[in-house]
Backbone as JSON, one array per atom type, in Angstrom:
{
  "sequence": "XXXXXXXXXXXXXXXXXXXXXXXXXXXXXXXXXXXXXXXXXXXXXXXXXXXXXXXXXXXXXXXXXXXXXXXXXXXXXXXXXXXXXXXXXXXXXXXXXXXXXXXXXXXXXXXXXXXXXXXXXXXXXXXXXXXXXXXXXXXXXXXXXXXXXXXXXXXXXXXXXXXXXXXXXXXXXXXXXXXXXXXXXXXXXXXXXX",
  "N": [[99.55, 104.0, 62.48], [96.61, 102.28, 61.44], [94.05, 102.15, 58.9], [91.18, 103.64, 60.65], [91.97, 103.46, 62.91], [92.92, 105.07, 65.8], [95.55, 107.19, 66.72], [98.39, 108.05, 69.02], [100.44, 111.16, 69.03], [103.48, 111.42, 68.57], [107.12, 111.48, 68.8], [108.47, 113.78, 66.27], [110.36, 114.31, 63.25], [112.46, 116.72, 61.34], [110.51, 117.64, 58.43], [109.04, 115.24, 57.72], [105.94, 112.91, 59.18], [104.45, 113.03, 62.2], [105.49, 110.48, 64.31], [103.66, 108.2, 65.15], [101.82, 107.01, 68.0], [100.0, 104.05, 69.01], [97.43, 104.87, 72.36], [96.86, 103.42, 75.26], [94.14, 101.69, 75.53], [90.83, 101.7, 77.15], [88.62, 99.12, 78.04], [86.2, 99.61, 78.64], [85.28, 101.94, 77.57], [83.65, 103.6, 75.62], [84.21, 105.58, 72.57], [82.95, 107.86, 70.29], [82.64, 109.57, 67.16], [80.51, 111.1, 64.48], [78.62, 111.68, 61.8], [76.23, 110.68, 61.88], [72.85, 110.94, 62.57], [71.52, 110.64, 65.9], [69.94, 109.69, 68.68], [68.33, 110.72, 71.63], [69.8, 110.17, 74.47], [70.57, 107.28, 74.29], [73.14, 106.38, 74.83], [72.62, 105.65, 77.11], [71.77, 103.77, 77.63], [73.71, 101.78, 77.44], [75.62, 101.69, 79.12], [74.73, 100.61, 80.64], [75.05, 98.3, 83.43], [75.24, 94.86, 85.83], [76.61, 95.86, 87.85], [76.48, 98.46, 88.94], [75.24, 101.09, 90.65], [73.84, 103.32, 89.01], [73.33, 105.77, 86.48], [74.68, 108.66, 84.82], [74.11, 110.91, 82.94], [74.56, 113.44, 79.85], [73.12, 115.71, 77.63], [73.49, 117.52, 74.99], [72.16, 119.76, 72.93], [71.07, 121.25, 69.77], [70.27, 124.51, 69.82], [67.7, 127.45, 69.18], [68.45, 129.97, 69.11], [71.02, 132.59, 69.8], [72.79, 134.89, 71.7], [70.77, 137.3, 70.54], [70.58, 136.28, 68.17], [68.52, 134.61, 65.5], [69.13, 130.84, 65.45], [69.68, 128.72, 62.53], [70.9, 126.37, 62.23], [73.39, 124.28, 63.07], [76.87, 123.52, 61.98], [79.29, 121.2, 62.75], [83.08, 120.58, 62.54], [86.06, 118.27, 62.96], [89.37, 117.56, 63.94], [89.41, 114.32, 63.54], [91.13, 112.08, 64.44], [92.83, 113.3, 66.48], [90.82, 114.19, 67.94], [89.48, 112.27, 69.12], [91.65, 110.74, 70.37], [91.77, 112.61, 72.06], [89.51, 112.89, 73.33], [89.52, 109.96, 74.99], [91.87, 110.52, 76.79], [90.12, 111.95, 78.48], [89.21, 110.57, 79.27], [90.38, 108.31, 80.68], [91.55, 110.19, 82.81], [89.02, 110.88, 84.2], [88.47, 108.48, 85.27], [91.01, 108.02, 87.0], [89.82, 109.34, 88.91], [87.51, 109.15, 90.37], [85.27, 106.6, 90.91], [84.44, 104.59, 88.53], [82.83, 102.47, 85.74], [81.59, 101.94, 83.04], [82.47, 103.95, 80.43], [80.9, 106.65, 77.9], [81.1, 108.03, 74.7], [79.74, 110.14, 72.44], [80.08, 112.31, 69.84], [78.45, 114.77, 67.58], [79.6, 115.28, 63.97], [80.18, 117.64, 61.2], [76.26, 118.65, 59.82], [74.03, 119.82, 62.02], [70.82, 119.7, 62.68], [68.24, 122.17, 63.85], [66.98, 121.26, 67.19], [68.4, 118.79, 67.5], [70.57, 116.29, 69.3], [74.1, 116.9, 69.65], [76.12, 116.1, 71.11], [76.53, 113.98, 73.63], [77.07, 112.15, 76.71], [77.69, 109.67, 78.57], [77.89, 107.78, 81.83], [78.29, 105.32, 83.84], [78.49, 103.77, 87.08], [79.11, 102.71, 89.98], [77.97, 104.35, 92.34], [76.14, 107.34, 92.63], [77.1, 109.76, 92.98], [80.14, 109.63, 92.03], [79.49, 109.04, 89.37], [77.72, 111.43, 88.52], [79.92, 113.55, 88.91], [81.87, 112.78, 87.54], [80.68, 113.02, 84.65], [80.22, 115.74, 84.33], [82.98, 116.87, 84.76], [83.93, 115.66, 82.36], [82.04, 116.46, 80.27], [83.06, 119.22, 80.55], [86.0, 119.56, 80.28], [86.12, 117.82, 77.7], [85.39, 120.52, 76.18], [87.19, 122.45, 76.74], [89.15, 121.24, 75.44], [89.1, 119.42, 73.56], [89.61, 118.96, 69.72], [87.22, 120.0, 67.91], [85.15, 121.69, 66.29], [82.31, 124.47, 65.79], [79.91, 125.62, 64.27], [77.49, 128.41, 63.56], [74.99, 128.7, 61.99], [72.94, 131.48, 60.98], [69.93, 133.02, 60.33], [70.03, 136.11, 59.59], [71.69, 138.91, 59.41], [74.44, 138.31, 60.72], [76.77, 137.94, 63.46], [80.73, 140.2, 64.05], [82.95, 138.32, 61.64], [81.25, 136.9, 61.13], [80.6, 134.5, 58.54], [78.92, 134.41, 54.81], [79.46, 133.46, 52.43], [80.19, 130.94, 52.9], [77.83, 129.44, 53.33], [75.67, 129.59, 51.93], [74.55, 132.2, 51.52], [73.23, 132.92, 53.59], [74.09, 134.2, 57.23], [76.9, 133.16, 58.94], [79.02, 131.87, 61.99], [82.16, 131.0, 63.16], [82.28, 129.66, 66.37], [83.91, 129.45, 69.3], [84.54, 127.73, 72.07], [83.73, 128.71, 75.29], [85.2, 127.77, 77.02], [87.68, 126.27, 76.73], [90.87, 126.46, 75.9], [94.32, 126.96, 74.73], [96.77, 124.88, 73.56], [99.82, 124.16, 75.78], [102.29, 126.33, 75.7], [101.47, 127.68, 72.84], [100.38, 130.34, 71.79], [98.53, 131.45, 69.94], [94.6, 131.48, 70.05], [93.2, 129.46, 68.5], [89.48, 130.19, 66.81], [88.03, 128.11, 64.83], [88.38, 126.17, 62.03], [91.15, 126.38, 60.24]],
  "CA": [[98.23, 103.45, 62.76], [96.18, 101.85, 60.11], [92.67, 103.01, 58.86], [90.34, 103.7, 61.16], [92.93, 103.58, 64.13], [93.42, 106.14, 66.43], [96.8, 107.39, 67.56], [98.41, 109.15, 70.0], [100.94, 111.8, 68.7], [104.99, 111.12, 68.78], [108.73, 112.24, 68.61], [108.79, 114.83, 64.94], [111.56, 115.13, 62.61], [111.79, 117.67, 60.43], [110.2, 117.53, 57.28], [108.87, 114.58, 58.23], [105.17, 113.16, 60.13], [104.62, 112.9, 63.81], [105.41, 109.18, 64.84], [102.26, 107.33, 65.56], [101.98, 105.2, 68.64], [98.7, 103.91, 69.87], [97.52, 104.9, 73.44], [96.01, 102.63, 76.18], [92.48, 102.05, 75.55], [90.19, 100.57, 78.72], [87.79, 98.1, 76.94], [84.94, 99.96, 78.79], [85.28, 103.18, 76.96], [82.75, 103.92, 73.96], [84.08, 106.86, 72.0], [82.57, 107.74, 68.67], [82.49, 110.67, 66.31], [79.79, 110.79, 63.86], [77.8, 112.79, 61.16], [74.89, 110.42, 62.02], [71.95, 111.48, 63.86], [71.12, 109.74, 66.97], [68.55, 109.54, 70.01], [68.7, 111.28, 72.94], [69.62, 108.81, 75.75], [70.88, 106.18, 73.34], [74.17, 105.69, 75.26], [72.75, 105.57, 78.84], [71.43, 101.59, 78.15], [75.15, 100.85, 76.68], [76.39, 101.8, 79.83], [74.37, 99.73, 82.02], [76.01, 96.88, 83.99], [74.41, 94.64, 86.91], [77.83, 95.84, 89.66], [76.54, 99.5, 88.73], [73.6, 101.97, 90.8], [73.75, 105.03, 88.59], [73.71, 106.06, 85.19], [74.84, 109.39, 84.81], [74.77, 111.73, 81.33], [74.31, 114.77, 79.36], [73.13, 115.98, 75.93], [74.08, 118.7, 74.35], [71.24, 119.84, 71.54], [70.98, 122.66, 68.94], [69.21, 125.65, 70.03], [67.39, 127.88, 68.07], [69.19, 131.32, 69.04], [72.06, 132.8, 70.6], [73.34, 135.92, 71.49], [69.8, 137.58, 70.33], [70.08, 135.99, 66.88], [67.87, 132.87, 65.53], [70.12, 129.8, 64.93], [69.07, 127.58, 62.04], [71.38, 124.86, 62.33], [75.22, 123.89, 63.4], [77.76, 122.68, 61.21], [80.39, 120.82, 63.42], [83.99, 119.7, 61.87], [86.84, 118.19, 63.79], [90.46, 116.77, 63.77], [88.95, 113.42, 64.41], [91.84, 111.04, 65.17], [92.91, 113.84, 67.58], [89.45, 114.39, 69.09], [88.92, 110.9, 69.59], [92.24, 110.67, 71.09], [91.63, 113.72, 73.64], [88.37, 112.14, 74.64], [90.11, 108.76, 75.76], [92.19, 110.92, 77.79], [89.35, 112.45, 79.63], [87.91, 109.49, 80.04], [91.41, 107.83, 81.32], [91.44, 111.05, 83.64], [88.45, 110.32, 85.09], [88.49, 107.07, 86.04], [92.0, 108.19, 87.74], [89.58, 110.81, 89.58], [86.35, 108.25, 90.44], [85.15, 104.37, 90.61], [83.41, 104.34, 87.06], [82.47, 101.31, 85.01], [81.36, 102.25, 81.48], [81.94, 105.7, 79.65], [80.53, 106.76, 76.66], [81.16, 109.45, 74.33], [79.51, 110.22, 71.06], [80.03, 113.89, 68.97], [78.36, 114.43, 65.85], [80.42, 116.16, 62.94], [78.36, 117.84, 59.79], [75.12, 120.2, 60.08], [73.42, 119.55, 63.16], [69.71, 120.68, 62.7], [67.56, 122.99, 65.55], [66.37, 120.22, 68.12], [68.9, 117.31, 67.79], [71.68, 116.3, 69.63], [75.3, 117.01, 69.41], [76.85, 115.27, 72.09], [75.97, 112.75, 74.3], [77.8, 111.55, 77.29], [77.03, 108.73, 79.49], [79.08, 107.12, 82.62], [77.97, 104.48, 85.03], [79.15, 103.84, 88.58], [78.34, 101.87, 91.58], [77.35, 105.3, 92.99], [75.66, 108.47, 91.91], [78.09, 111.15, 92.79], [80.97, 109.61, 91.28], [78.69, 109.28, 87.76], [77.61, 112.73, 88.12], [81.19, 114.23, 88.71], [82.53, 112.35, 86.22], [79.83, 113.71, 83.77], [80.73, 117.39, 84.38], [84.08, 117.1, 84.77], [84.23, 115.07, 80.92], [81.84, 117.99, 79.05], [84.05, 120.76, 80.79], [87.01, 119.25, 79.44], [85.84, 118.16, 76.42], [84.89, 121.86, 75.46], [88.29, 122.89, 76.43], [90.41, 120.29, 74.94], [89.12, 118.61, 72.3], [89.51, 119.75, 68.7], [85.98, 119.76, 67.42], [84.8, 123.48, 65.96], [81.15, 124.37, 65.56], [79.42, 127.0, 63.14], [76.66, 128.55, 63.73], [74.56, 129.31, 60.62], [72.21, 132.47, 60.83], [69.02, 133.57, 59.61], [70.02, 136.8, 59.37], [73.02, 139.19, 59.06], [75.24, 137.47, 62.44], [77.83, 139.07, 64.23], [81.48, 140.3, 63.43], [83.82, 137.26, 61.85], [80.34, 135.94, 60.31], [81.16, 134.29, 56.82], [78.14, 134.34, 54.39], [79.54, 132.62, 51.43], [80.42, 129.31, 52.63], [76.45, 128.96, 53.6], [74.44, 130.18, 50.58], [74.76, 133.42, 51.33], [73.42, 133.05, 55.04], [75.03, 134.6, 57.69], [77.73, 132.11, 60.01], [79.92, 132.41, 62.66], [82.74, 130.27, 64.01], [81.87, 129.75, 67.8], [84.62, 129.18, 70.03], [83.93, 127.48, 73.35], [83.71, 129.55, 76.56], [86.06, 126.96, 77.97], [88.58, 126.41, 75.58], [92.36, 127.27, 76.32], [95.36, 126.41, 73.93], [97.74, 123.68, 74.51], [100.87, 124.97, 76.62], [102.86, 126.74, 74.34], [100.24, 127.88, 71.96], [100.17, 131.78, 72.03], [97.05, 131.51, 69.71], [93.72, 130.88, 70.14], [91.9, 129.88, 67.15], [88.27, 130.37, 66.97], [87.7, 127.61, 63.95], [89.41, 125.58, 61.28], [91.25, 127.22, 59.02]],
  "C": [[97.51, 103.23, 61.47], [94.87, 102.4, 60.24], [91.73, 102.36, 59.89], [90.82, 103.73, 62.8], [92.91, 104.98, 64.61], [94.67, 106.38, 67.03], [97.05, 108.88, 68.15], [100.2, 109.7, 69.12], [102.82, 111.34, 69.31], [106.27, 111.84, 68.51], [108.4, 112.8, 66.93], [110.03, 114.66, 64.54], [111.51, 115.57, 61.77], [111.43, 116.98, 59.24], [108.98, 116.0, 57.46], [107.1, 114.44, 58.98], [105.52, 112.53, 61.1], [104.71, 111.35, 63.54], [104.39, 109.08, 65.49], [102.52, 106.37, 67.1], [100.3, 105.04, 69.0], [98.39, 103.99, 71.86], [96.64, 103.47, 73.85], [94.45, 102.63, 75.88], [91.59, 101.59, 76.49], [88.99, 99.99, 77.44], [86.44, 98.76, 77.24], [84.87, 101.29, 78.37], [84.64, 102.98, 75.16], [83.26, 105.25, 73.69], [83.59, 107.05, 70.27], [82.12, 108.95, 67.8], [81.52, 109.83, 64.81], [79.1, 111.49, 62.95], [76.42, 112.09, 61.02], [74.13, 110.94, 62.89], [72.21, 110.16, 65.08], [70.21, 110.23, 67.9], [69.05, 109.93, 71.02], [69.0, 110.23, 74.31], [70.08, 107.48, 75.16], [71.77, 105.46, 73.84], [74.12, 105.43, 76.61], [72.19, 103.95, 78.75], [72.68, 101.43, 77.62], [75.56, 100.52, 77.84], [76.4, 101.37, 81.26], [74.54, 98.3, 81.92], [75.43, 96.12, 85.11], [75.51, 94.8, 88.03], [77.32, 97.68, 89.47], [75.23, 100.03, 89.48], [72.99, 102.76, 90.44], [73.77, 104.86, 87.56], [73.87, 107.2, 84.86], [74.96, 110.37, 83.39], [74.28, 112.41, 80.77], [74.32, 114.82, 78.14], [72.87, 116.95, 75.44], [73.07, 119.07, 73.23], [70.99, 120.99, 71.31], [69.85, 123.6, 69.23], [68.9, 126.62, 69.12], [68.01, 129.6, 68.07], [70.48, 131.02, 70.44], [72.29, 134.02, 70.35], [72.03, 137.38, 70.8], [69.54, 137.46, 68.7], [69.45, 134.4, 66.53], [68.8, 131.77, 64.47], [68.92, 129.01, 63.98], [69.44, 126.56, 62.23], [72.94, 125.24, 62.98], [75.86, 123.1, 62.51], [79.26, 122.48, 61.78], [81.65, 120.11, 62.32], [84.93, 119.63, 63.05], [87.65, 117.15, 63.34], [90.2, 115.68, 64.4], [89.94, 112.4, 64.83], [92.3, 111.82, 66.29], [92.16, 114.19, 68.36], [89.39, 112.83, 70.08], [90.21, 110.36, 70.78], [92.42, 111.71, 72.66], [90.73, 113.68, 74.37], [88.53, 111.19, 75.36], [91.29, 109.16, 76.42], [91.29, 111.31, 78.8], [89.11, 111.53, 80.1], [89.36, 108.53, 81.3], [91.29, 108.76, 82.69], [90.51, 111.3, 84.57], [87.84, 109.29, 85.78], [89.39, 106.92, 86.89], [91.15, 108.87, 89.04], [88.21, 109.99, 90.67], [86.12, 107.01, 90.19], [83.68, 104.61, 89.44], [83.3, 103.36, 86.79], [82.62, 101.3, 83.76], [81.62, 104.07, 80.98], [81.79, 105.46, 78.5], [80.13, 108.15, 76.33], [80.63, 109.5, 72.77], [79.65, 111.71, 71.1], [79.57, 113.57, 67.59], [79.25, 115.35, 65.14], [79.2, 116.36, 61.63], [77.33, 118.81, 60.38], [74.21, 119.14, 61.33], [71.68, 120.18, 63.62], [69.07, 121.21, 64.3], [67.0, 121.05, 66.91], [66.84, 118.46, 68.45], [70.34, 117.36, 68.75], [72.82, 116.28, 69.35], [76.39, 116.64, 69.86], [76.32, 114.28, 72.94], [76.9, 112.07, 75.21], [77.13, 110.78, 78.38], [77.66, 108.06, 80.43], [77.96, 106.36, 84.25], [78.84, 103.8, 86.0], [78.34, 102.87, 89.6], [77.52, 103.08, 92.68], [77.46, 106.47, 92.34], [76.61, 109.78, 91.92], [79.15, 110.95, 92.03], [80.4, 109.78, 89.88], [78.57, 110.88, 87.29], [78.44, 113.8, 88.14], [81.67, 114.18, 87.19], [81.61, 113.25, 84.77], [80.42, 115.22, 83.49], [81.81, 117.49, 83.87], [84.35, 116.32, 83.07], [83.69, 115.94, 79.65], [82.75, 118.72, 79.25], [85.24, 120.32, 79.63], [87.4, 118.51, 78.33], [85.59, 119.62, 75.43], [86.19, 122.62, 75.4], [89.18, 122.49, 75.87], [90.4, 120.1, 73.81], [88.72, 119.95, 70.81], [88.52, 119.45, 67.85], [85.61, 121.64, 67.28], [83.33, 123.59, 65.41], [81.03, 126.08, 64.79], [78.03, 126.93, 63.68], [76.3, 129.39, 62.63], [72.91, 130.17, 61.11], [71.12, 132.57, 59.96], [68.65, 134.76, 59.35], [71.32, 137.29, 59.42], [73.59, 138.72, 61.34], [76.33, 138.31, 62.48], [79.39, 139.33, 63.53], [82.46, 138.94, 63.42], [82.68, 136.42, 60.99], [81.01, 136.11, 58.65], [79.79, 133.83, 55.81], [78.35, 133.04, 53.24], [79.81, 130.9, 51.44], [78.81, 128.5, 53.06], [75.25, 129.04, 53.12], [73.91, 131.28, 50.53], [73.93, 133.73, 53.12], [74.31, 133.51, 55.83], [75.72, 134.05, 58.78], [78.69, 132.49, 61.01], [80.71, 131.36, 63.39], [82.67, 130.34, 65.45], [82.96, 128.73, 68.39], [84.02, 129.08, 71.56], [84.56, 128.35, 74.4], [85.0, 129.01, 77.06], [87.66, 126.52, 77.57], [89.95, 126.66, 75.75], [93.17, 126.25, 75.22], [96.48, 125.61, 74.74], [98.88, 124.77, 74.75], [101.72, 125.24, 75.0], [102.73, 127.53, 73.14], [99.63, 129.51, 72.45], [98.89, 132.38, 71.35], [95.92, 131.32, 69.7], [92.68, 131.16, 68.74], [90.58, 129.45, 67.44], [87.51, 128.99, 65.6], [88.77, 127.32, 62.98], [89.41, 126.84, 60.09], [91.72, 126.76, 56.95]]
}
């Protein structure tokens, strides 16, 4: 795959990288990784169509604690040709599952300050339940699938596993999603890039 391509993973031989192929893409699928900001609601007018009654979608934004400590910010990184490729499965997966129209997926990557968004999903339908399935069912399994890893940077000493030095001496913590499971096979679960 050439720059800026996304591919889907292939036959190995040793020594050797994975063979590239490109998957299926539906033309009505927005996916987009980003370290830009953006607007809350930004992708729910993309995703409106005049055969559509719904607009369905969710946004994800940085809170200022967790766990009873105060978050300053998030610093998201992620294997983005393989994110981007495990979100145009979900999205394949639920259009197998529901009568959709448009999906749309943005993630940001990079520091994510208190009060902005971090995700953003949007899916329009000829009817409201399919939209709002689809919705659910595309965070859930975005949180478990996709390889996107978030930090949470501290304003004080943070819990065990926190790493001070890569944040100016703040205290961080790789945050592994609730939801999360390793691909079959995969006896480890890592908590963040290593």
């Amino acid at each position: 795959a050439g720059s800026g391509e996304h591919a889907e993973l292939g036959t190995e031989r040793a020594g050797e990288e994975p063979e590239i192929t490109e998957p299926p893409v539906h033309p009505d699928d927005l996916v987009v990784l980003t370290s830009d900001p953006f607007e809350i609601g930004s992708l729910s007018r993309l995703v409106v169509r005049s055969d559509t009654g719904a607009v369905a979608s969710f946004s994800g934004t940085t809170r200022d604690n967790f766990g009873g400590k105060r978050v300053l910010r998030l610093e998201y990184e992620a294997y983005e040709a393989m994110a981007v490729l495990e979100i145009r499965r979900i999205c394949t997966a639920a259009r197998a599952r529901w009568d959709l129209r448009v999906i749309a997926v943005t993630h940001r990557t990079g520091l994510v300050p208190i009060g902005e968004p971090s995700i953003e999903i949007a899916i329009s339908s000829p009817h409201r339940r399919d939209g709002l399935e689809a919705v659910h069912f595309a965070i859930d399994e975005l949180k478990a699938r996709v390889p996107i890893w978030k930090k949470e940077v501290y304003d004080e000493a943070g819990p065990a596993g926190a790493t001070a030095s890569e944040t100016g001496g703040l205290a961080a913590a790789w945050k592994a999603n609730a939801e999360w499971a390793p691909p079959a096979g995969d006896t480890e679960r890592s908590s963040g890039p290593s």
